[in-house]
Short mmCIF file of C-alpha atoms in Angstrom, two decimals:
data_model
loop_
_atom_site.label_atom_id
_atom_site.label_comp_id
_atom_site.label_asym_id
_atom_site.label_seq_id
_atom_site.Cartn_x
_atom_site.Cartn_y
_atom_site.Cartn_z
CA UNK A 1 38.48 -10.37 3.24
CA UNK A 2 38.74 -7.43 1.89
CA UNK A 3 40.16 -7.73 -2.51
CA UNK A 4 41.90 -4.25 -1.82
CA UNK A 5 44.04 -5.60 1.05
CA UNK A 6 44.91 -8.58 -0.88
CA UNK A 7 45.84 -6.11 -3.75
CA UNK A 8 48.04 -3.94 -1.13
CA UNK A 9 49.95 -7.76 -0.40
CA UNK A 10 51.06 -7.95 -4.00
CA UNK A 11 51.79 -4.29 -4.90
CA UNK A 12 53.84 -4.68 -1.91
CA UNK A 13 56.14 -7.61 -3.81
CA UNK A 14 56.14 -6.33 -7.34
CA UNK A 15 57.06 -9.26 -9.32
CA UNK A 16 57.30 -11.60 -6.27
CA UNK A 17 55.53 -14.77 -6.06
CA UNK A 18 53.47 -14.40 -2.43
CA UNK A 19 53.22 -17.52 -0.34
CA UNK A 20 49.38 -18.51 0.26
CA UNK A 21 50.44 -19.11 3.85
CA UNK A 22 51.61 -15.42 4.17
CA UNK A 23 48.44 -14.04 2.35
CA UNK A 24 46.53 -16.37 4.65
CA UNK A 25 48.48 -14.92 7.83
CA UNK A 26 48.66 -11.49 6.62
CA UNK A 27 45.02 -11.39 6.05
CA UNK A 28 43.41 -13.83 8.43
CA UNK A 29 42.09 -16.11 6.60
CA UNK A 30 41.68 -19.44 5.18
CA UNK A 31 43.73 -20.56 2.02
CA UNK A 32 40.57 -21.88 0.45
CA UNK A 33 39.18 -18.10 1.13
CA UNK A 34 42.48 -16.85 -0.73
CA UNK A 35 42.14 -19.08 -3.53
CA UNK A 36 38.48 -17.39 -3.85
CA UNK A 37 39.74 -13.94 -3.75
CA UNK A 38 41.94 -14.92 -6.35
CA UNK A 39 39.83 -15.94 -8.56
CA UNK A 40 37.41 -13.00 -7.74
CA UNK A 41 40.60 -10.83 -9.27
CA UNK A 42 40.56 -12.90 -12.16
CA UNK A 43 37.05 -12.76 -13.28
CA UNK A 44 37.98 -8.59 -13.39
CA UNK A 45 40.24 -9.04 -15.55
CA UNK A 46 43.72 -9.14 -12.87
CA UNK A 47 46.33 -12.04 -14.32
CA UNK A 48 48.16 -14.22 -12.07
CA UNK A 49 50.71 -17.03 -11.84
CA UNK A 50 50.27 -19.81 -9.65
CA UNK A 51 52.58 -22.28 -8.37
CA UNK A 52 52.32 -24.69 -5.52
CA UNK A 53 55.86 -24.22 -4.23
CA UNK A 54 55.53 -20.55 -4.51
CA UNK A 55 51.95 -18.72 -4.64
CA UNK A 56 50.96 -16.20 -6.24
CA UNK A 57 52.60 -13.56 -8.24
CA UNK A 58 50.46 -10.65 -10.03
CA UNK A 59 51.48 -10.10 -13.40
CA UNK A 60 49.24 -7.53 -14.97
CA UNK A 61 46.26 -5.86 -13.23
CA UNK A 62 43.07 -5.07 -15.79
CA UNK A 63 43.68 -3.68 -19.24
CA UNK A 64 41.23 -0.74 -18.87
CA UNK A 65 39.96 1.19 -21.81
CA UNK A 66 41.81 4.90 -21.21
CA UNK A 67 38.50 7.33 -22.55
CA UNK A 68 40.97 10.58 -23.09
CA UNK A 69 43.33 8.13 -24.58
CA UNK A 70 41.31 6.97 -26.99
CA UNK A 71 39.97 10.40 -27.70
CA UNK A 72 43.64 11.49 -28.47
CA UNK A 73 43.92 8.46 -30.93
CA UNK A 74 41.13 8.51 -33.08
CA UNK A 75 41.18 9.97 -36.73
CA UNK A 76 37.78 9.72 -37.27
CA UNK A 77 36.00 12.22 -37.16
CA UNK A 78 32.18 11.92 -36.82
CA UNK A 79 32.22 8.56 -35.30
CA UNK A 80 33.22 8.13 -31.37
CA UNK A 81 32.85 12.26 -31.86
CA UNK A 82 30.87 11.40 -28.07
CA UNK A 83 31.47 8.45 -25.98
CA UNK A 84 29.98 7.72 -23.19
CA UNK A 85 31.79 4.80 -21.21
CA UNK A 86 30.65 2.66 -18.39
CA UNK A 87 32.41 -0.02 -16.32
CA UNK A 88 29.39 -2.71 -16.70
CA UNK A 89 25.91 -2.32 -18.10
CA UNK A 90 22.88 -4.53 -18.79
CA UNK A 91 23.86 -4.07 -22.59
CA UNK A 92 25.12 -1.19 -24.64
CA UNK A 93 22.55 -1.39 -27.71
CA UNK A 94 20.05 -0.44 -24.91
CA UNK A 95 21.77 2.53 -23.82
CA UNK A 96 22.82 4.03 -27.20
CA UNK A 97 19.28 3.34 -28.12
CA UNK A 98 17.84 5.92 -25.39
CA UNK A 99 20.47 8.54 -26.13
CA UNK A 100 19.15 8.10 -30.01
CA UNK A 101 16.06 8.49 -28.71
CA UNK A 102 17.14 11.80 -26.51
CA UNK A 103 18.48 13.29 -29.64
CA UNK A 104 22.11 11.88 -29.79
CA UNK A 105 23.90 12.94 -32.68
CA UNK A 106 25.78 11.09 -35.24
CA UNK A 107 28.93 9.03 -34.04
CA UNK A 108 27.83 8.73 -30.76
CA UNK A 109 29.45 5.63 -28.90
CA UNK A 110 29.07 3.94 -25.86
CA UNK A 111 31.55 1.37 -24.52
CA UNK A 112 31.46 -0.97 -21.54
CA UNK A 113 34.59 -2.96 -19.92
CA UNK A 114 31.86 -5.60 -19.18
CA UNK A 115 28.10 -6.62 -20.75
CA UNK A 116 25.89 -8.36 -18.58
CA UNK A 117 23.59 -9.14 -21.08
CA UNK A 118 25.16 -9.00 -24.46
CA UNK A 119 22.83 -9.24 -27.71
CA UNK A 120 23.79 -11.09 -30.46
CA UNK A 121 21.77 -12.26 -33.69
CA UNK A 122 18.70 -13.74 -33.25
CA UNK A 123 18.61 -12.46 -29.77
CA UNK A 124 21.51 -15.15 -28.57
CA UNK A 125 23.52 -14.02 -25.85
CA UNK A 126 27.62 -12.94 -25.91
CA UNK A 127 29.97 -13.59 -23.67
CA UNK A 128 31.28 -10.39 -22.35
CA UNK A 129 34.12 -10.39 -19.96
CA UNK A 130 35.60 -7.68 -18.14
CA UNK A 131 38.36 -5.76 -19.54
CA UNK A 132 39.44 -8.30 -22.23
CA UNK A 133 37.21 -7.46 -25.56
CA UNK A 134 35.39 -4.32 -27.29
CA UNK A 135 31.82 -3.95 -26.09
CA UNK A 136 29.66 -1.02 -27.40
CA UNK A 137 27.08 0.55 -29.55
CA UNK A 138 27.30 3.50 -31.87
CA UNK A 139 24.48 5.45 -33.10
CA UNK A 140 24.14 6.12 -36.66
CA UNK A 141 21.45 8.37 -38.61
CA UNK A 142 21.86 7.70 -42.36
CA UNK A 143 19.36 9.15 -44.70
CA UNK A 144 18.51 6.13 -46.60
CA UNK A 145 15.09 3.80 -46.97
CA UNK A 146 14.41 1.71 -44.08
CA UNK A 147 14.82 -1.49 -46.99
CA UNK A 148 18.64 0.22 -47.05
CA UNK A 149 19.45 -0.97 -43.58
CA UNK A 150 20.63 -4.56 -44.10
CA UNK A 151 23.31 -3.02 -46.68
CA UNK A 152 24.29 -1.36 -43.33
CA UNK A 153 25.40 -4.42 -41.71
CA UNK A 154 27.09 -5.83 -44.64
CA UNK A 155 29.03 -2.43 -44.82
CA UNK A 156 29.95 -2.44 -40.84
CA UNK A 157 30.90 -6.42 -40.93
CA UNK A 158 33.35 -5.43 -44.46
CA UNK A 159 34.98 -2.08 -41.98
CA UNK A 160 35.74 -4.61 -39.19
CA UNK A 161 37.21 -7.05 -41.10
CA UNK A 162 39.58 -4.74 -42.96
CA UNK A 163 40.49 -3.16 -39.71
CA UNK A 164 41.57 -6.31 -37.93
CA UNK A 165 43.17 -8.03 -40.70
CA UNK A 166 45.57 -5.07 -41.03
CA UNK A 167 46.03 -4.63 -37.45
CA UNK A 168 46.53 -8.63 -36.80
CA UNK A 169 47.62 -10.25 -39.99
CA UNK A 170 45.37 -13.14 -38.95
CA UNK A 171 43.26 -14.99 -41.78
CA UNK A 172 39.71 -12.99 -40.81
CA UNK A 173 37.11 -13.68 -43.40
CA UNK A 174 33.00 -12.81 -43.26
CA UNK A 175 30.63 -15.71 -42.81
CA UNK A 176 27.11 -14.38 -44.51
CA UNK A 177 25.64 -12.11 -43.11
CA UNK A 178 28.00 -10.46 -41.03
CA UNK A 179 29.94 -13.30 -38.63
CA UNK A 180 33.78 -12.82 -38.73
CA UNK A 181 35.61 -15.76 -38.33
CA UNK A 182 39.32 -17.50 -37.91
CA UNK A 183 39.57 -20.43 -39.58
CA UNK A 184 35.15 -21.57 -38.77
CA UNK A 185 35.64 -20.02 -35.42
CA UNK A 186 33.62 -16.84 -34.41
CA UNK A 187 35.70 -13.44 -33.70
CA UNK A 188 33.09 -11.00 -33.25
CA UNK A 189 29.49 -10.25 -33.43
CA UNK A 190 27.40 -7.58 -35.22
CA UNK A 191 23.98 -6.58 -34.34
CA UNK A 192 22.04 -3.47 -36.13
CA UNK A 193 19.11 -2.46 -34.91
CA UNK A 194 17.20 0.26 -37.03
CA UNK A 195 13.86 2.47 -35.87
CA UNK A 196 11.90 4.32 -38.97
CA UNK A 197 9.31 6.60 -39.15
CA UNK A 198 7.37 6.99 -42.67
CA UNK A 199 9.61 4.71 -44.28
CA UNK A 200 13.10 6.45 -43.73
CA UNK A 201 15.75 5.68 -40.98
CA UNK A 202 15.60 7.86 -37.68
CA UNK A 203 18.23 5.97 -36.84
CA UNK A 204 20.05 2.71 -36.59
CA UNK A 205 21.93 1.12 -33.51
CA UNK A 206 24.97 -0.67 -34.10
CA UNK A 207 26.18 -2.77 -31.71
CA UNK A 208 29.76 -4.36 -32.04
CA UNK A 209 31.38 -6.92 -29.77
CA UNK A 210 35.15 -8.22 -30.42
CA UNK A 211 36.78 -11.18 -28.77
CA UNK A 212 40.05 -9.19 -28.17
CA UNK A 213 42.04 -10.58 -25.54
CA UNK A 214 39.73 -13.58 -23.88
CA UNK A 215 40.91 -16.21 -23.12
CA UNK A 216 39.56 -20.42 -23.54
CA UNK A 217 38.95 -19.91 -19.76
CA UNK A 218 36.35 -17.20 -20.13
CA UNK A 219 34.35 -19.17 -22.53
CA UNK A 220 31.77 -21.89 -21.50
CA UNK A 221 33.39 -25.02 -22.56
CA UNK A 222 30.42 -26.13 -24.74
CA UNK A 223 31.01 -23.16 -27.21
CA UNK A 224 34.82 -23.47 -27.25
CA UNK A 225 34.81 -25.89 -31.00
CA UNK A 226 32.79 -22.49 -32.20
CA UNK A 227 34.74 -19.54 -31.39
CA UNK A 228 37.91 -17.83 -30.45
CA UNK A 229 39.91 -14.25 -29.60
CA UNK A 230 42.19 -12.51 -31.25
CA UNK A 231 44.71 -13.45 -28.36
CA UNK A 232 43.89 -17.00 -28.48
CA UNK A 233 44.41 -17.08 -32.47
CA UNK A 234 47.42 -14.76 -32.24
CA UNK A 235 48.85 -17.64 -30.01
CA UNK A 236 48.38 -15.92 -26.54
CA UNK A 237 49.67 -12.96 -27.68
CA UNK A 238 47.13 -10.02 -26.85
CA UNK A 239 46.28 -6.61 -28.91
CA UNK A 240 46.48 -2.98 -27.34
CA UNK A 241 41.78 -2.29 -27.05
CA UNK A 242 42.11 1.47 -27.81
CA UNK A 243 44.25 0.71 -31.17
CA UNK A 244 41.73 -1.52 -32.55
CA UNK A 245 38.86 0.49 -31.46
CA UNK A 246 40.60 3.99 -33.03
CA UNK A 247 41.66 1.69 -36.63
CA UNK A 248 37.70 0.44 -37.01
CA UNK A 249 36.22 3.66 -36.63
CA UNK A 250 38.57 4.93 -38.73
CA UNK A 251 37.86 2.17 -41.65
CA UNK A 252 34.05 2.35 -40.64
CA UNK A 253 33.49 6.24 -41.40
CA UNK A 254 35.37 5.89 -44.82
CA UNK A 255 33.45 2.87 -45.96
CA UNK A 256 30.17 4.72 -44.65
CA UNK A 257 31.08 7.60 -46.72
CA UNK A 258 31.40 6.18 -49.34
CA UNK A 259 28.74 4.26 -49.50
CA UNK A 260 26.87 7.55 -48.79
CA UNK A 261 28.30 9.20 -52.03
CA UNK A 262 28.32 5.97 -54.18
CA UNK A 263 26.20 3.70 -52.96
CA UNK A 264 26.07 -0.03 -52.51
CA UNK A 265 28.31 -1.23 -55.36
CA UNK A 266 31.34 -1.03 -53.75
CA UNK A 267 30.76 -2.44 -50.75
CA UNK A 268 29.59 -5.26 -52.76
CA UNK A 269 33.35 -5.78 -53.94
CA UNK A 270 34.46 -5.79 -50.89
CA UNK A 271 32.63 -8.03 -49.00
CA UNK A 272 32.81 -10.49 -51.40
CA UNK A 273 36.82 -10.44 -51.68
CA UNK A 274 36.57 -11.12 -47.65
CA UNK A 275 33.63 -13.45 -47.83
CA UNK A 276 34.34 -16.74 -46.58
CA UNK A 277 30.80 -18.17 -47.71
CA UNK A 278 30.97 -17.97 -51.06
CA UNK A 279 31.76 -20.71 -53.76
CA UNK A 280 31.45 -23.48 -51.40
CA UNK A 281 28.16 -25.78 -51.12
CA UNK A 282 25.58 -24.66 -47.69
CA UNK A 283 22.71 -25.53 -46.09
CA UNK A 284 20.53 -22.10 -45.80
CA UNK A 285 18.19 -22.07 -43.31
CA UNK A 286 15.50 -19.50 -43.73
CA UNK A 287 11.89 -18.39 -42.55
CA UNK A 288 10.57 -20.16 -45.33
CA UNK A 289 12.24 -23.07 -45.38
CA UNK A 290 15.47 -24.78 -46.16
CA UNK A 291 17.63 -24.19 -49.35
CA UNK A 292 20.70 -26.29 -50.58
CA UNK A 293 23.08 -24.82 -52.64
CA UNK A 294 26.05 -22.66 -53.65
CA UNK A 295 26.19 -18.60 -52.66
CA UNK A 296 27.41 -17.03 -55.69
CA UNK A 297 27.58 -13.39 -54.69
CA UNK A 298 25.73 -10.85 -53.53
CA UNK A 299 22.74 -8.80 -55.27
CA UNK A 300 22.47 -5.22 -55.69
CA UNK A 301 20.14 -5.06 -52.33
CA UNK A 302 22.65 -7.12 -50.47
CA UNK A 303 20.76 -10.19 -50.79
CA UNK A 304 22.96 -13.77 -51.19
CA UNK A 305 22.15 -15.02 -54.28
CA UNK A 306 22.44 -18.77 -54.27
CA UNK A 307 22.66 -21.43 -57.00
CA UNK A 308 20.50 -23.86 -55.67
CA UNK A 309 21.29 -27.91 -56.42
CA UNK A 310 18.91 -28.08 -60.07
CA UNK A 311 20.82 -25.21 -61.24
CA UNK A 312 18.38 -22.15 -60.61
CA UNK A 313 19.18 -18.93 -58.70
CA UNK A 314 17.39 -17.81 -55.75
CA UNK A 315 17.64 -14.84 -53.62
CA UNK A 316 18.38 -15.33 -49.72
CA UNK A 317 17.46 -12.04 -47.61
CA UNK A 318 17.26 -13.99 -44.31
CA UNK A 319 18.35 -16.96 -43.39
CA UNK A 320 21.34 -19.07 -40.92
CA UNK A 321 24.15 -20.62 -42.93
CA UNK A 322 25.48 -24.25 -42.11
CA UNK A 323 27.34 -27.49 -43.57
CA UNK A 324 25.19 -29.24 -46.62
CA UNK A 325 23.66 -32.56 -45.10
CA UNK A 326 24.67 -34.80 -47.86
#
């Protein structure tokens, strides 16, 4: 059965609840078969009602990302200066990284509806939907030290934060390093990725995924305690994907220059007035072991400096952050 026929049935009833008998008629086939096809439509992003008495009844095909319409709303003006977009790819950090390579300016983006293999931290994996979040990769060429680059994450996690808090009014804070959450759930995922060549940044890759409109049912249930979407914190209500995208860059190439022109200090500020992780007792996990204590704040490099349980300071470059074990 073909899922372009089955479309035809529906555009055919606009706002009509379709019998499964008369799609199964119509088309041929079995209702089981239907109820496949259905669910094929779903998983790309179509939304449908279902009722027993009644059917099926379309109510919004995919939300897809519009590139001239996003070039017509953005006010930045480096960043997304080139986008590339793509329907689904392996991963966008591994595309943007071989257009750095082939000379890609500054501000070059690419954007997928769908990731097949999203990167997160630590090389987990990121659920990626079709159509319903912000998938892509930007390339940026700063000319800063290659020990500069985690100040870079810091700086992109502070310019998504500030962009979705004013866009959502929802309670986003930053979870060390660079996590933004809703009230302990996870929002959205940041992952730079920096080559250098005698100790200065070619470039850095920064990948960027947002949990815009997804919904529990696109989530594996075993991860649903640990994060959320916009939508499903905004109580079901969804955000416009080319608004959100146009506000970040916006925020991101203001913060970037001006970090670029004053450096690290005020980005500092920021972060820390947004930081959910500070002033509250964590377990630190790190490459060299395990620290208990309280993050304080952040040091001039970026580091977390922690007051650790005997009353001493330490300095946390690396490391994941959970719950004290008391």
């Amino acid at each position: 059965m073909s899922t372009n026929r089955l479309l035809e049935l529906f555009e055919q009833n606009p706002g009509a609840y379709v019998s499964g008998e008369m799609i199964s008629h119509e088309l041929g086939v079995s209702r089981t078969a239907v109820w496949k096809q259905i669910k094929k439509l779903e998983s790309l992003g179509y939304v449908f009602e279902a009722s027993r008495r009644l059917g099926y009844k379309l109510v919004s095909p995919p939300d897809t990302l519009s590139v001239p319409k996003l070039i017509s709303e953005l006010k930045s003006k480096v960043f997304g200066s080139s986008i590339e977009w793509h329907e689904a790819v392996d991963s966008t950090q591994n595309l943007a990284q071989k257009l750095a390579e082939e000379g890609a300016p500054e501000g070059t983006l690419v954007i997928a509806e769908q990731q097949h293999n999203g990167r997160g931290r630590m090389g987990r994996g990121w659920v990626s939907p079709q159509g319903k979040g912000i998938w892509m990769s930007m390339v940026l060429r700063p000319s800063v030290p290659i020990h500069f680059a985690p100040q870079l994450t810091l700086l992109t996690a502070v310019a998504l934060c500030r962009s979705l808090r004013r866009i959502t009014s929802l309670p986003i804070g930053i979870k060390w390093p660079n996590d933004l959450l809703i009230e302990g759930k996870k929002i959205s995922g940041i992952l730079l990725e920096s080559t250098a060549e005698e100790e200065r940044l070619r470039y850095v890759i920064a990948g960027i995924g947002i949990s815009v409109n997804l919904e529990k049912t696109d989530y594996p249930e075993e991860i649903l305690e640990k994060v959320t979407s916009l939508r499903i914190a905004n109580g079901g209500e969804g955000f416009d994907r080319i608004t959100v995208i146009s506000d970040f860059l916006q925020e991101w190439e203001q913060l970037y220059n001006l970090y670029l022109d004053k450096g690290f200090a005020p980005i500092i500020t920021l972060w820390e007035a947004l930081s959910v992780s500070l002033n509250r007792p964590a377990r630190l996990i790190t490459p060299q072991g395990t620290i208990d204590g309280v993050p304080i704040g952040l040091d001039a490099s970026g580091a977390l400096t922690v007051r650790k349980d005997d009353g001493s300071t330490v300095v946390v470059f690396s490391a994941e952050m959970g719950e004290p074990v008391r």
